[in-house]
Amino acid sequence: YLCIAADAGLKNAQTLGIRVSVVVGDFDSLGARPRVDSDVEVIAAPAEKDETDTQLAVHEAVKRGADEIVIIGGLSGRLDHTLSNLAILESLCEHRIGAYITDGRNRARFVKNDSLLIANEGFRYLSLIAVDEKCRGVSVEGCKYPLANATLHRKNQYAVSNEIEGNCALVEIKRGGVWIIESND
């Protein structure tokens, strides 16, 4: 696998003992250009740029042929960055690249016009947040509160705080896009 750290994500990776191949960003969070082993590629970006460091890291992963991306971090802290990171999932879905983002307490994915089998991996809650104005044909099986061919509305979210009852849940969205969020918060 290829591990790309975005700016201060390098410190987090080092703390977790994760081997990083590439470091990207403007390094404002690190405070200086990172000092890394000679086999670690450093891609510096100007501080005044149009993309976040996470976006730069994801673009680099896609450029290098990634067909699945896991973003670690990026769900807590600044709300603007959190929302931007969730939008990255939508963009990756449009390009048929599997992706999710996690901070250990939450895991988020974006699904549009598709189904997803979700293993029960210790998250307490499972929520579906409509991104499109209306999401039609939404079904959820294997949860405390099943749905069958429901319509979710972006302005009136009600598929929040469900619970997987067995080994897995099946979520299907016939038309529209939703963020699927598993949470322990």
Short mmCIF file of N, CA and C in Angstrom, two decimals:
data_model
loop_
_atom_site.label_atom_id
_atom_site.label_comp_id
_atom_site.label_asym_id
_atom_site.label_seq_id
_atom_site.Cartn_x
_atom_site.Cartn_y
_atom_site.Cartn_z
N TYR A 1 0.83 -1.18 0.00
CA TYR A 1 0.00 0.00 0.00
C TYR A 1 0.87 1.24 0.00
N LEU A 2 0.31 2.34 -0.42
CA LEU A 2 0.99 3.62 -0.46
C LEU A 2 0.42 4.48 0.66
N CYS A 3 1.28 5.02 1.49
CA CYS A 3 0.83 5.90 2.58
C CYS A 3 1.30 7.31 2.29
N ILE A 4 0.34 8.21 2.13
CA ILE A 4 0.63 9.62 1.88
C ILE A 4 0.17 10.41 3.10
N ALA A 5 1.08 11.17 3.68
CA ALA A 5 0.73 12.01 4.82
C ALA A 5 0.50 13.44 4.34
N ALA A 6 -0.55 14.05 4.83
CA ALA A 6 -0.85 15.44 4.51
C ALA A 6 -0.42 16.31 5.68
N ASP A 7 0.62 17.08 5.49
CA ASP A 7 1.14 18.02 6.47
C ASP A 7 1.32 17.35 7.84
N ALA A 8 0.63 17.82 8.87
CA ALA A 8 0.82 17.28 10.22
C ALA A 8 0.35 15.84 10.36
N GLY A 9 -0.28 15.30 9.33
CA GLY A 9 -0.61 13.87 9.33
C GLY A 9 0.65 13.04 9.45
N LEU A 10 1.79 13.62 9.07
CA LEU A 10 3.07 12.92 9.22
C LEU A 10 3.34 12.60 10.68
N LYS A 11 3.11 13.58 11.58
CA LYS A 11 3.32 13.34 13.01
C LYS A 11 2.41 12.23 13.52
N ASN A 12 1.15 12.25 13.08
CA ASN A 12 0.20 11.22 13.50
C ASN A 12 0.64 9.84 13.02
N ALA A 13 1.09 9.77 11.77
CA ALA A 13 1.55 8.49 11.22
C ALA A 13 2.76 7.99 12.00
N GLN A 14 3.69 8.88 12.30
CA GLN A 14 4.89 8.49 13.05
C GLN A 14 4.52 8.02 14.45
N THR A 15 3.57 8.69 15.08
CA THR A 15 3.11 8.28 16.42
C THR A 15 2.51 6.89 16.38
N LEU A 16 1.79 6.57 15.29
CA LEU A 16 1.16 5.26 15.15
C LEU A 16 2.11 4.20 14.60
N GLY A 17 3.33 4.60 14.26
CA GLY A 17 4.30 3.66 13.72
C GLY A 17 4.02 3.27 12.29
N ILE A 18 3.35 4.14 11.54
CA ILE A 18 3.00 3.87 10.15
C ILE A 18 4.10 4.42 9.24
N ARG A 19 4.54 3.60 8.33
CA ARG A 19 5.59 3.99 7.38
C ARG A 19 4.98 4.85 6.28
N VAL A 20 5.47 6.06 6.12
CA VAL A 20 4.98 7.01 5.12
C VAL A 20 5.88 6.98 3.90
N SER A 21 5.27 6.98 2.71
CA SER A 21 6.02 7.01 1.45
C SER A 21 6.15 8.41 0.89
N VAL A 22 5.09 9.22 1.08
CA VAL A 22 5.03 10.56 0.51
C VAL A 22 4.44 11.50 1.56
N VAL A 23 4.99 12.72 1.62
CA VAL A 23 4.43 13.78 2.47
C VAL A 23 4.10 14.95 1.56
N VAL A 24 2.86 15.46 1.64
CA VAL A 24 2.45 16.60 0.83
C VAL A 24 1.89 17.69 1.72
N GLY A 25 1.94 18.91 1.22
CA GLY A 25 1.31 20.02 1.93
C GLY A 25 2.14 21.27 1.93
N ASP A 26 1.59 22.29 2.57
CA ASP A 26 2.32 23.55 2.71
C ASP A 26 3.11 23.59 4.01
N PHE A 27 2.90 22.61 4.85
CA PHE A 27 3.63 22.39 6.10
C PHE A 27 3.45 23.52 7.12
N ASP A 28 2.31 24.20 7.03
CA ASP A 28 2.01 25.21 8.04
C ASP A 28 1.72 24.57 9.39
N SER A 29 1.09 23.41 9.39
CA SER A 29 0.78 22.72 10.66
C SER A 29 2.03 22.11 11.28
N LEU A 30 2.97 21.67 10.45
CA LEU A 30 4.23 21.13 10.96
C LEU A 30 5.17 22.24 11.40
N GLY A 31 5.01 23.42 10.83
CA GLY A 31 5.86 24.54 11.20
C GLY A 31 7.11 24.66 10.34
N ALA A 32 7.45 23.65 9.60
CA ALA A 32 8.63 23.67 8.73
C ALA A 32 8.57 22.49 7.78
N ARG A 33 9.38 22.55 6.75
CA ARG A 33 9.48 21.41 5.83
C ARG A 33 9.91 20.19 6.65
N PRO A 34 9.24 19.06 6.46
CA PRO A 34 9.54 17.90 7.31
C PRO A 34 10.92 17.31 7.05
N ARG A 35 11.50 16.82 8.12
CA ARG A 35 12.75 16.06 8.03
C ARG A 35 12.38 14.59 8.04
N VAL A 36 12.64 13.94 6.92
CA VAL A 36 12.26 12.54 6.76
C VAL A 36 13.42 11.77 6.16
N ASP A 37 13.29 10.45 6.18
CA ASP A 37 14.30 9.60 5.55
C ASP A 37 14.41 9.92 4.06
N SER A 38 15.55 9.62 3.48
CA SER A 38 15.80 9.97 2.08
C SER A 38 14.86 9.25 1.11
N ASP A 39 14.28 8.13 1.51
CA ASP A 39 13.38 7.41 0.60
C ASP A 39 11.93 7.90 0.70
N VAL A 40 11.66 8.91 1.53
CA VAL A 40 10.33 9.49 1.64
C VAL A 40 10.27 10.72 0.74
N GLU A 41 9.32 10.71 -0.20
CA GLU A 41 9.18 11.83 -1.12
C GLU A 41 8.42 12.97 -0.44
N VAL A 42 8.91 14.19 -0.62
CA VAL A 42 8.27 15.37 -0.06
C VAL A 42 7.79 16.24 -1.21
N ILE A 43 6.49 16.53 -1.21
CA ILE A 43 5.89 17.40 -2.23
C ILE A 43 5.38 18.64 -1.53
N ALA A 44 6.10 19.74 -1.70
CA ALA A 44 5.75 20.99 -1.03
C ALA A 44 4.80 21.80 -1.89
N ALA A 45 3.82 22.40 -1.24
CA ALA A 45 2.85 23.27 -1.91
C ALA A 45 2.95 24.66 -1.29
N PRO A 46 2.61 25.68 -2.06
CA PRO A 46 2.62 27.02 -1.48
C PRO A 46 1.50 27.17 -0.44
N ALA A 47 1.72 28.05 0.53
CA ALA A 47 0.70 28.28 1.56
C ALA A 47 -0.58 28.84 0.95
N GLU A 48 -0.45 29.69 -0.05
CA GLU A 48 -1.61 30.26 -0.71
C GLU A 48 -1.95 29.39 -1.91
N LYS A 49 -2.94 28.53 -1.72
CA LYS A 49 -3.32 27.56 -2.74
C LYS A 49 -4.82 27.37 -2.71
N ASP A 50 -5.35 26.73 -3.73
CA ASP A 50 -6.79 26.52 -3.84
C ASP A 50 -7.26 25.24 -3.16
N GLU A 51 -6.37 24.31 -2.90
CA GLU A 51 -6.75 23.01 -2.33
C GLU A 51 -6.24 22.88 -0.90
N THR A 52 -6.96 22.08 -0.12
CA THR A 52 -6.46 21.75 1.22
C THR A 52 -5.35 20.71 1.08
N ASP A 53 -4.59 20.53 2.15
CA ASP A 53 -3.54 19.52 2.12
C ASP A 53 -4.12 18.12 1.92
N THR A 54 -5.29 17.87 2.49
CA THR A 54 -5.94 16.57 2.29
C THR A 54 -6.30 16.37 0.82
N GLN A 55 -6.83 17.41 0.19
CA GLN A 55 -7.14 17.32 -1.24
C GLN A 55 -5.89 17.04 -2.05
N LEU A 56 -4.78 17.69 -1.71
CA LEU A 56 -3.51 17.45 -2.41
C LEU A 56 -3.09 15.98 -2.26
N ALA A 57 -3.22 15.45 -1.05
CA ALA A 57 -2.83 14.06 -0.80
C ALA A 57 -3.71 13.09 -1.60
N VAL A 58 -5.01 13.35 -1.63
CA VAL A 58 -5.93 12.48 -2.38
C VAL A 58 -5.64 12.56 -3.88
N HIS A 59 -5.40 13.76 -4.40
CA HIS A 59 -5.06 13.90 -5.82
C HIS A 59 -3.78 13.14 -6.15
N GLU A 60 -2.82 13.18 -5.24
CA GLU A 60 -1.56 12.45 -5.46
C GLU A 60 -1.81 10.94 -5.48
N ALA A 61 -2.66 10.47 -4.58
CA ALA A 61 -2.99 9.04 -4.54
C ALA A 61 -3.68 8.61 -5.84
N VAL A 62 -4.62 9.42 -6.31
CA VAL A 62 -5.33 9.10 -7.55
C VAL A 62 -4.36 9.12 -8.73
N LYS A 63 -3.49 10.12 -8.77
CA LYS A 63 -2.50 10.23 -9.84
C LYS A 63 -1.60 8.99 -9.89
N ARG A 64 -1.36 8.39 -8.75
CA ARG A 64 -0.50 7.21 -8.68
C ARG A 64 -1.28 5.90 -8.84
N GLY A 65 -2.57 6.00 -9.16
CA GLY A 65 -3.34 4.81 -9.51
C GLY A 65 -4.16 4.18 -8.39
N ALA A 66 -4.35 4.87 -7.30
CA ALA A 66 -5.14 4.30 -6.20
C ALA A 66 -6.57 4.01 -6.64
N ASP A 67 -7.07 2.83 -6.29
CA ASP A 67 -8.47 2.52 -6.55
C ASP A 67 -9.26 2.41 -5.25
N GLU A 68 -8.57 2.56 -4.15
CA GLU A 68 -9.21 2.61 -2.83
C GLU A 68 -8.39 3.52 -1.94
N ILE A 69 -9.07 4.42 -1.23
CA ILE A 69 -8.38 5.40 -0.40
C ILE A 69 -9.02 5.42 0.99
N VAL A 70 -8.17 5.37 2.00
CA VAL A 70 -8.60 5.53 3.39
C VAL A 70 -7.96 6.81 3.91
N ILE A 71 -8.80 7.73 4.37
CA ILE A 71 -8.31 8.98 4.95
C ILE A 71 -8.42 8.83 6.46
N ILE A 72 -7.27 8.92 7.12
CA ILE A 72 -7.24 8.80 8.58
C ILE A 72 -7.12 10.19 9.17
N GLY A 73 -8.07 10.55 10.02
CA GLY A 73 -8.14 11.90 10.58
C GLY A 73 -9.11 12.73 9.76
N GLY A 74 -9.12 14.02 10.00
CA GLY A 74 -9.91 14.92 9.18
C GLY A 74 -11.38 15.00 9.48
N LEU A 75 -11.83 14.41 10.58
CA LEU A 75 -13.25 14.50 10.94
C LEU A 75 -13.50 15.34 12.20
N SER A 76 -12.47 15.76 12.84
CA SER A 76 -12.66 16.58 14.03
C SER A 76 -11.80 17.82 13.88
N GLY A 77 -12.04 18.77 14.71
CA GLY A 77 -11.32 20.03 14.56
C GLY A 77 -12.16 21.01 13.78
N ARG A 78 -11.56 21.61 12.77
CA ARG A 78 -12.24 22.65 12.01
C ARG A 78 -13.38 22.09 11.17
N LEU A 79 -14.56 22.68 11.34
CA LEU A 79 -15.75 22.23 10.62
C LEU A 79 -15.59 22.41 9.11
N ASP A 80 -14.96 23.50 8.67
CA ASP A 80 -14.80 23.72 7.23
C ASP A 80 -13.96 22.61 6.61
N HIS A 81 -12.91 22.17 7.29
CA HIS A 81 -12.09 21.08 6.77
C HIS A 81 -12.85 19.74 6.82
N THR A 82 -13.63 19.54 7.87
CA THR A 82 -14.42 18.31 7.96
C THR A 82 -15.39 18.22 6.79
N LEU A 83 -16.12 19.29 6.50
CA LEU A 83 -17.08 19.28 5.39
C LEU A 83 -16.35 19.13 4.05
N SER A 84 -15.21 19.77 3.91
CA SER A 84 -14.42 19.61 2.69
C SER A 84 -13.99 18.16 2.52
N ASN A 85 -13.56 17.53 3.61
CA ASN A 85 -13.14 16.13 3.54
C ASN A 85 -14.29 15.20 3.19
N LEU A 86 -15.47 15.49 3.69
CA LEU A 86 -16.64 14.68 3.32
C LEU A 86 -16.95 14.84 1.84
N ALA A 87 -16.76 16.05 1.31
CA ALA A 87 -17.00 16.28 -0.12
C ALA A 87 -16.00 15.50 -0.97
N ILE A 88 -14.80 15.30 -0.45
CA ILE A 88 -13.81 14.49 -1.17
C ILE A 88 -14.36 13.09 -1.43
N LEU A 89 -15.08 12.54 -0.45
CA LEU A 89 -15.67 11.21 -0.62
C LEU A 89 -16.65 11.19 -1.78
N GLU A 90 -17.42 12.25 -1.93
CA GLU A 90 -18.38 12.34 -3.02
C GLU A 90 -17.65 12.37 -4.36
N SER A 91 -16.59 13.14 -4.45
CA SER A 91 -15.81 13.22 -5.68
C SER A 91 -15.19 11.87 -6.02
N LEU A 92 -14.64 11.19 -5.03
CA LEU A 92 -14.03 9.88 -5.28
C LEU A 92 -15.08 8.87 -5.75
N CYS A 93 -16.27 8.93 -5.18
CA CYS A 93 -17.36 8.04 -5.60
C CYS A 93 -17.68 8.26 -7.07
N GLU A 94 -17.73 9.52 -7.49
CA GLU A 94 -18.02 9.83 -8.90
C GLU A 94 -16.96 9.24 -9.84
N HIS A 95 -15.74 9.10 -9.33
CA HIS A 95 -14.65 8.53 -10.13
C HIS A 95 -14.47 7.02 -9.89
N ARG A 96 -15.45 6.43 -9.20
CA ARG A 96 -15.46 4.99 -8.93
C ARG A 96 -14.24 4.53 -8.13
N ILE A 97 -13.82 5.37 -7.19
CA ILE A 97 -12.72 5.02 -6.29
C ILE A 97 -13.32 4.81 -4.90
N GLY A 98 -13.15 3.61 -4.36
CA GLY A 98 -13.67 3.31 -3.03
C GLY A 98 -12.93 4.15 -2.00
N ALA A 99 -13.68 4.71 -1.05
CA ALA A 99 -13.03 5.57 -0.06
C ALA A 99 -13.85 5.67 1.20
N TYR A 100 -13.15 5.86 2.30
CA TYR A 100 -13.80 6.26 3.54
C TYR A 100 -12.83 7.09 4.35
N ILE A 101 -13.39 7.81 5.31
CA ILE A 101 -12.60 8.65 6.21
C ILE A 101 -12.93 8.24 7.63
N THR A 102 -11.92 8.17 8.47
CA THR A 102 -12.14 7.74 9.86
C THR A 102 -11.23 8.50 10.81
N ASP A 103 -11.74 8.72 12.00
CA ASP A 103 -10.92 9.30 13.06
C ASP A 103 -10.87 8.36 14.27
N GLY A 104 -11.30 7.12 14.08
CA GLY A 104 -11.31 6.14 15.16
C GLY A 104 -12.65 6.06 15.87
N ARG A 105 -13.31 7.19 16.04
CA ARG A 105 -14.63 7.20 16.68
C ARG A 105 -15.74 7.26 15.64
N ASN A 106 -15.41 7.70 14.44
CA ASN A 106 -16.38 7.83 13.35
C ASN A 106 -15.76 7.31 12.06
N ARG A 107 -16.61 6.78 11.20
CA ARG A 107 -16.19 6.39 9.86
C ARG A 107 -17.29 6.85 8.91
N ALA A 108 -16.89 7.53 7.83
CA ALA A 108 -17.86 8.06 6.87
C ALA A 108 -17.51 7.59 5.47
N ARG A 109 -18.57 7.30 4.70
CA ARG A 109 -18.44 6.92 3.29
C ARG A 109 -19.52 7.66 2.52
N PHE A 110 -19.37 7.73 1.22
CA PHE A 110 -20.40 8.33 0.38
C PHE A 110 -20.85 7.27 -0.61
N VAL A 111 -22.17 7.11 -0.73
CA VAL A 111 -22.74 6.13 -1.66
C VAL A 111 -23.81 6.83 -2.47
N LYS A 112 -23.77 6.60 -3.79
CA LYS A 112 -24.79 7.18 -4.67
C LYS A 112 -25.26 6.11 -5.64
N ASN A 113 -26.57 5.93 -5.71
CA ASN A 113 -27.18 4.98 -6.64
C ASN A 113 -26.53 3.61 -6.55
N ASP A 114 -26.35 3.11 -5.36
CA ASP A 114 -25.62 1.87 -5.16
C ASP A 114 -26.04 1.23 -3.84
N SER A 115 -25.46 0.08 -3.56
CA SER A 115 -25.70 -0.58 -2.28
C SER A 115 -24.36 -0.87 -1.62
N LEU A 116 -24.40 -1.06 -0.31
CA LEU A 116 -23.18 -1.30 0.45
C LEU A 116 -23.50 -2.24 1.60
N LEU A 117 -22.68 -3.29 1.73
CA LEU A 117 -22.77 -4.20 2.86
C LEU A 117 -21.79 -3.68 3.91
N ILE A 118 -22.29 -3.40 5.10
CA ILE A 118 -21.48 -2.80 6.16
C ILE A 118 -21.31 -3.80 7.29
N ALA A 119 -20.08 -4.21 7.53
CA ALA A 119 -19.79 -5.14 8.62
C ALA A 119 -19.94 -4.42 9.96
N ASN A 120 -20.43 -5.14 10.94
CA ASN A 120 -20.55 -4.61 12.30
C ASN A 120 -19.16 -4.67 12.93
N GLU A 121 -18.48 -3.54 12.93
CA GLU A 121 -17.10 -3.48 13.42
C GLU A 121 -16.96 -2.64 14.67
N GLY A 122 -17.99 -2.66 15.50
CA GLY A 122 -17.89 -2.02 16.80
C GLY A 122 -18.38 -0.59 16.89
N PHE A 123 -18.84 -0.02 15.80
CA PHE A 123 -19.44 1.30 15.89
C PHE A 123 -20.85 1.16 16.43
N ARG A 124 -21.23 2.04 17.33
CA ARG A 124 -22.55 1.93 17.96
C ARG A 124 -23.69 2.36 17.03
N TYR A 125 -23.48 3.44 16.29
CA TYR A 125 -24.56 4.00 15.48
C TYR A 125 -24.24 3.94 13.99
N LEU A 126 -25.30 3.85 13.20
CA LEU A 126 -25.22 3.90 11.75
C LEU A 126 -26.24 4.93 11.28
N SER A 127 -25.77 5.96 10.59
CA SER A 127 -26.65 7.03 10.12
C SER A 127 -26.50 7.22 8.64
N LEU A 128 -27.61 7.58 7.99
CA LEU A 128 -27.62 7.93 6.58
C LEU A 128 -28.02 9.39 6.49
N ILE A 129 -27.15 10.21 5.91
CA ILE A 129 -27.41 11.63 5.77
C ILE A 129 -27.57 11.93 4.28
N ALA A 130 -28.76 12.35 3.90
CA ALA A 130 -29.03 12.66 2.49
C ALA A 130 -28.21 13.87 2.06
N VAL A 131 -27.52 13.74 0.94
CA VAL A 131 -26.76 14.85 0.36
C VAL A 131 -27.59 15.50 -0.75
N ASP A 132 -28.25 14.68 -1.55
CA ASP A 132 -29.13 15.22 -2.59
C ASP A 132 -30.44 15.68 -1.95
N GLU A 133 -31.16 16.53 -2.67
CA GLU A 133 -32.42 17.05 -2.15
C GLU A 133 -33.37 15.92 -1.74
N LYS A 134 -33.47 14.89 -2.61
CA LYS A 134 -34.26 13.70 -2.29
C LYS A 134 -33.47 12.47 -2.69
N CYS A 135 -33.42 11.50 -1.80
CA CYS A 135 -32.81 10.20 -2.09
C CYS A 135 -33.93 9.18 -2.04
N ARG A 136 -34.14 8.50 -3.15
CA ARG A 136 -35.29 7.60 -3.28
C ARG A 136 -34.85 6.13 -3.27
N GLY A 137 -35.79 5.30 -2.87
CA GLY A 137 -35.53 3.86 -2.86
C GLY A 137 -34.47 3.47 -1.85
N VAL A 138 -34.51 4.11 -0.70
CA VAL A 138 -33.52 3.83 0.35
C VAL A 138 -34.02 2.68 1.21
N SER A 139 -33.21 1.63 1.29
CA SER A 139 -33.55 0.47 2.12
C SER A 139 -32.38 0.16 3.04
N VAL A 140 -32.71 -0.23 4.25
CA VAL A 140 -31.70 -0.62 5.24
C VAL A 140 -32.18 -1.92 5.88
N GLU A 141 -31.34 -2.95 5.79
CA GLU A 141 -31.65 -4.25 6.41
C GLU A 141 -30.58 -4.58 7.43
N GLY A 142 -30.97 -5.35 8.46
CA GLY A 142 -30.02 -5.78 9.47
C GLY A 142 -29.81 -4.78 10.58
N CYS A 143 -30.71 -3.81 10.68
CA CYS A 143 -30.61 -2.78 11.71
C CYS A 143 -31.86 -2.75 12.58
N LYS A 144 -31.73 -2.10 13.70
CA LYS A 144 -32.83 -1.96 14.65
C LYS A 144 -34.03 -1.27 14.00
N TYR A 145 -33.76 -0.30 13.15
CA TYR A 145 -34.83 0.45 12.48
C TYR A 145 -34.67 0.27 10.97
N PRO A 146 -35.27 -0.78 10.41
CA PRO A 146 -35.14 -1.02 8.96
C PRO A 146 -35.90 0.02 8.15
N LEU A 147 -35.45 0.19 6.93
CA LEU A 147 -36.16 1.04 5.97
C LEU A 147 -36.42 0.20 4.73
N ALA A 148 -37.54 0.44 4.08
CA ALA A 148 -37.86 -0.27 2.85
C ALA A 148 -38.37 0.73 1.82
N ASN A 149 -37.55 0.97 0.80
CA ASN A 149 -37.92 1.84 -0.30
C ASN A 149 -38.35 3.23 0.17
N ALA A 150 -37.64 3.77 1.15
CA ALA A 150 -37.97 5.08 1.73
C ALA A 150 -37.39 6.22 0.89
N THR A 151 -37.88 7.42 1.15
CA THR A 151 -37.32 8.63 0.55
C THR A 151 -36.73 9.47 1.67
N LEU A 152 -35.44 9.79 1.53
CA LEU A 152 -34.77 10.68 2.49
C LEU A 152 -34.69 12.07 1.88
N HIS A 153 -34.91 13.07 2.71
CA HIS A 153 -34.87 14.47 2.27
C HIS A 153 -33.69 15.16 2.95
N ARG A 154 -32.96 15.95 2.18
CA ARG A 154 -31.80 16.64 2.72
C ARG A 154 -32.17 17.59 3.85
N LYS A 155 -33.32 18.21 3.76
CA LYS A 155 -33.71 19.20 4.77
C LYS A 155 -34.44 18.60 5.95
N ASN A 156 -34.70 17.30 5.92
CA ASN A 156 -35.41 16.66 7.03
C ASN A 156 -34.81 15.28 7.25
N GLN A 157 -33.67 15.24 7.92
CA GLN A 157 -32.94 13.99 8.11
C GLN A 157 -33.62 13.16 9.22
N TYR A 158 -33.92 11.90 8.92
CA TYR A 158 -34.50 11.04 9.96
C TYR A 158 -33.84 9.68 10.06
N ALA A 159 -32.88 9.37 9.22
CA ALA A 159 -32.22 8.06 9.27
C ALA A 159 -30.92 8.15 10.06
N VAL A 160 -31.02 8.73 11.25
CA VAL A 160 -29.86 8.99 12.09
C VAL A 160 -29.93 8.10 13.34
N SER A 161 -28.77 7.65 13.79
CA SER A 161 -28.63 6.87 15.03
C SER A 161 -29.31 5.51 14.98
N ASN A 162 -29.23 4.82 13.85
CA ASN A 162 -29.69 3.45 13.76
C ASN A 162 -28.63 2.56 14.38
N GLU A 163 -28.90 1.27 14.52
CA GLU A 163 -27.94 0.35 15.12
C GLU A 163 -27.96 -0.97 14.35
N ILE A 164 -26.76 -1.44 13.99
CA ILE A 164 -26.64 -2.75 13.34
C ILE A 164 -26.90 -3.81 14.39
N GLU A 165 -27.78 -4.76 14.09
CA GLU A 165 -28.15 -5.77 15.08
C GLU A 165 -27.34 -7.05 14.99
N GLY A 166 -26.89 -7.42 13.83
CA GLY A 166 -26.15 -8.67 13.66
C GLY A 166 -24.73 -8.43 13.20
N ASN A 167 -24.28 -9.28 12.29
CA ASN A 167 -22.92 -9.17 11.76
C ASN A 167 -22.74 -8.05 10.77
N CYS A 168 -23.84 -7.67 10.08
CA CYS A 168 -23.72 -6.64 9.05
C CYS A 168 -25.07 -6.02 8.76
N ALA A 169 -25.01 -4.94 8.01
CA ALA A 169 -26.22 -4.27 7.53
C ALA A 169 -26.07 -4.07 6.03
N LEU A 170 -27.19 -4.07 5.35
CA LEU A 170 -27.21 -3.81 3.91
C LEU A 170 -27.95 -2.49 3.69
N VAL A 171 -27.26 -1.56 3.03
CA VAL A 171 -27.84 -0.26 2.72
C VAL A 171 -27.92 -0.15 1.20
N GLU A 172 -29.11 0.23 0.71
CA GLU A 172 -29.29 0.42 -0.73
C GLU A 172 -29.92 1.77 -0.99
N ILE A 173 -29.36 2.48 -1.95
CA ILE A 173 -29.90 3.76 -2.39
C ILE A 173 -30.10 3.66 -3.90
N LYS A 174 -31.35 3.65 -4.32
CA LYS A 174 -31.63 3.51 -5.76
C LYS A 174 -31.37 4.81 -6.51
N ARG A 175 -31.70 5.96 -5.89
CA ARG A 175 -31.47 7.23 -6.56
C ARG A 175 -31.10 8.30 -5.55
N GLY A 176 -29.90 8.79 -5.68
CA GLY A 176 -29.44 9.86 -4.80
C GLY A 176 -28.16 9.48 -4.07
N GLY A 177 -27.58 10.47 -3.42
CA GLY A 177 -26.34 10.25 -2.69
C GLY A 177 -26.50 10.50 -1.20
N VAL A 178 -25.88 9.65 -0.41
CA VAL A 178 -25.93 9.79 1.05
C VAL A 178 -24.54 9.58 1.64
N TRP A 179 -24.29 10.25 2.75
CA TRP A 179 -23.14 9.93 3.57
C TRP A 179 -23.59 8.85 4.53
N ILE A 180 -22.86 7.76 4.59
CA ILE A 180 -23.12 6.70 5.55
C ILE A 180 -22.09 6.89 6.66
N ILE A 181 -22.57 7.15 7.86
CA ILE A 181 -21.69 7.46 8.97
C ILE A 181 -21.89 6.46 10.09
N GLU A 182 -20.79 5.81 10.47
CA GLU A 182 -20.78 4.94 11.64
C GLU A 182 -20.11 5.72 12.75
N SER A 183 -20.67 5.64 13.96
CA SER A 183 -20.18 6.51 15.03
C SER A 183 -20.23 5.84 16.39
N ASN A 184 -19.31 6.23 17.23
CA ASN A 184 -19.33 5.84 18.64
C ASN A 184 -19.55 7.04 19.54
N ASP A 185 -19.66 8.22 18.98
CA ASP A 185 -19.84 9.45 19.79
C ASP A 185 -21.19 9.49 20.45
#
